Short mmCIF file of C-alpha atoms in Angstrom, two decimals:
data_model
loop_
_atom_site.label_atom_id
_atom_site.label_comp_id
_atom_site.label_asym_id
_atom_site.label_seq_id
_atom_site.Cartn_x
_atom_site.Cartn_y
_atom_site.Cartn_z
CA PRO A 27 -186.68 46.63 61.28
CA PRO A 28 -187.32 45.59 64.92
CA VAL A 29 -189.10 42.36 63.92
CA SER A 30 -186.21 41.42 61.62
CA ARG A 31 -183.75 42.06 64.44
CA SER A 32 -185.70 39.82 66.83
CA LYS A 33 -185.90 37.09 64.16
CA ARG A 34 -182.14 37.48 63.49
CA GLU A 35 -182.72 38.30 59.81
CA GLN A 36 -179.74 39.76 57.98
CA GLY A 37 -178.49 40.03 54.43
CA THR A 38 -177.80 42.41 51.56
CA VAL A 39 -180.46 43.90 49.31
CA LEU A 40 -179.31 45.09 45.89
CA LEU A 41 -181.48 47.99 44.74
CA LYS A 42 -181.75 49.52 41.27
CA VAL A 43 -182.10 53.24 41.99
CA CYS A 44 -182.97 55.78 39.30
CA VAL A 45 -182.13 59.37 40.23
CA ALA A 46 -183.48 62.40 38.35
CA ALA A 47 -181.26 65.29 37.27
CA SER A 48 -182.72 67.18 40.26
CA GLY A 49 -181.29 64.58 42.67
CA ALA A 50 -184.74 63.24 43.59
CA VAL A 51 -185.34 59.49 43.46
CA ASP A 52 -187.45 58.53 40.43
CA SER A 53 -187.73 54.83 41.20
CA VAL A 54 -186.38 52.05 43.41
CA ASP A 55 -186.62 48.37 42.49
CA VAL A 56 -185.17 45.29 44.16
CA ALA A 57 -182.54 43.88 41.77
CA LYS A 58 -181.56 41.09 44.19
CA THR A 59 -183.41 40.16 47.34
CA SER A 60 -181.84 39.74 50.75
CA GLY A 61 -184.01 36.66 51.15
CA TYR A 62 -186.30 38.54 53.55
CA GLN A 63 -189.19 40.61 52.20
CA ARG A 64 -189.20 42.74 55.35
CA LEU A 65 -185.55 43.81 54.81
CA ASP A 66 -186.12 44.41 51.09
CA ARG A 67 -189.11 46.66 51.84
CA ALA A 68 -187.26 48.58 54.58
CA ALA A 69 -184.34 49.26 52.23
CA SER A 70 -186.62 50.40 49.39
CA ASP A 71 -188.76 52.61 51.63
CA THR A 72 -185.69 54.28 53.12
CA VAL A 73 -183.88 54.94 49.84
CA GLU A 74 -187.05 56.40 48.28
CA ARG A 75 -186.79 59.25 50.82
CA TRP A 76 -183.12 60.01 50.10
CA ARG A 77 -181.85 62.94 48.07
CA PHE A 78 -178.79 62.43 45.86
CA HIS A 79 -176.18 64.57 44.17
CA PRO A 80 -177.06 63.88 40.53
CA ALA A 81 -174.63 62.42 38.03
CA ARG A 82 -172.99 64.93 35.71
CA ARG A 83 -172.14 64.75 32.04
CA SER A 84 -170.22 67.64 30.47
CA GLY A 85 -170.92 69.67 33.61
CA GLN A 86 -174.68 69.21 33.40
CA ALA A 87 -176.78 67.22 35.89
CA VAL A 88 -178.31 64.13 34.25
CA ALA A 89 -180.66 61.34 35.26
CA MET A 90 -178.93 58.05 36.03
CA CYS A 91 -179.79 54.56 37.27
CA TYR A 92 -177.37 52.46 39.27
CA GLN A 93 -177.25 49.55 41.69
CA LEU A 94 -176.99 50.24 45.41
CA PRO A 95 -176.30 47.48 47.95
CA ILE A 96 -177.90 47.91 51.38
CA ARG A 97 -176.47 45.57 54.03
CA PHE A 98 -178.41 44.57 57.13
CA SER A 99 -176.12 43.06 59.73
CA LEU A 100 -176.59 42.09 63.36
CA ASP A 101 -172.87 42.70 64.04
CA GLN A 102 -172.18 45.39 66.61
CA HIS A 103 -169.17 46.78 64.64
#
């Protein structure tokens, strides 16, 4: 987020993301905060709009929850 950039906020948010068998996001929760609510919210809001390839078990798409790290860095690399 622009305000976070100007305040030099950076860190990694660990999200618990549950994905339906359709690939749509069912839920997103912060498992571990970055230390900045603004970054946590930006990560959650962004991932909620994503579409995933669902997990498969025996060739069938299944719902699955997993942890997804989102890193916010001010590095130019």
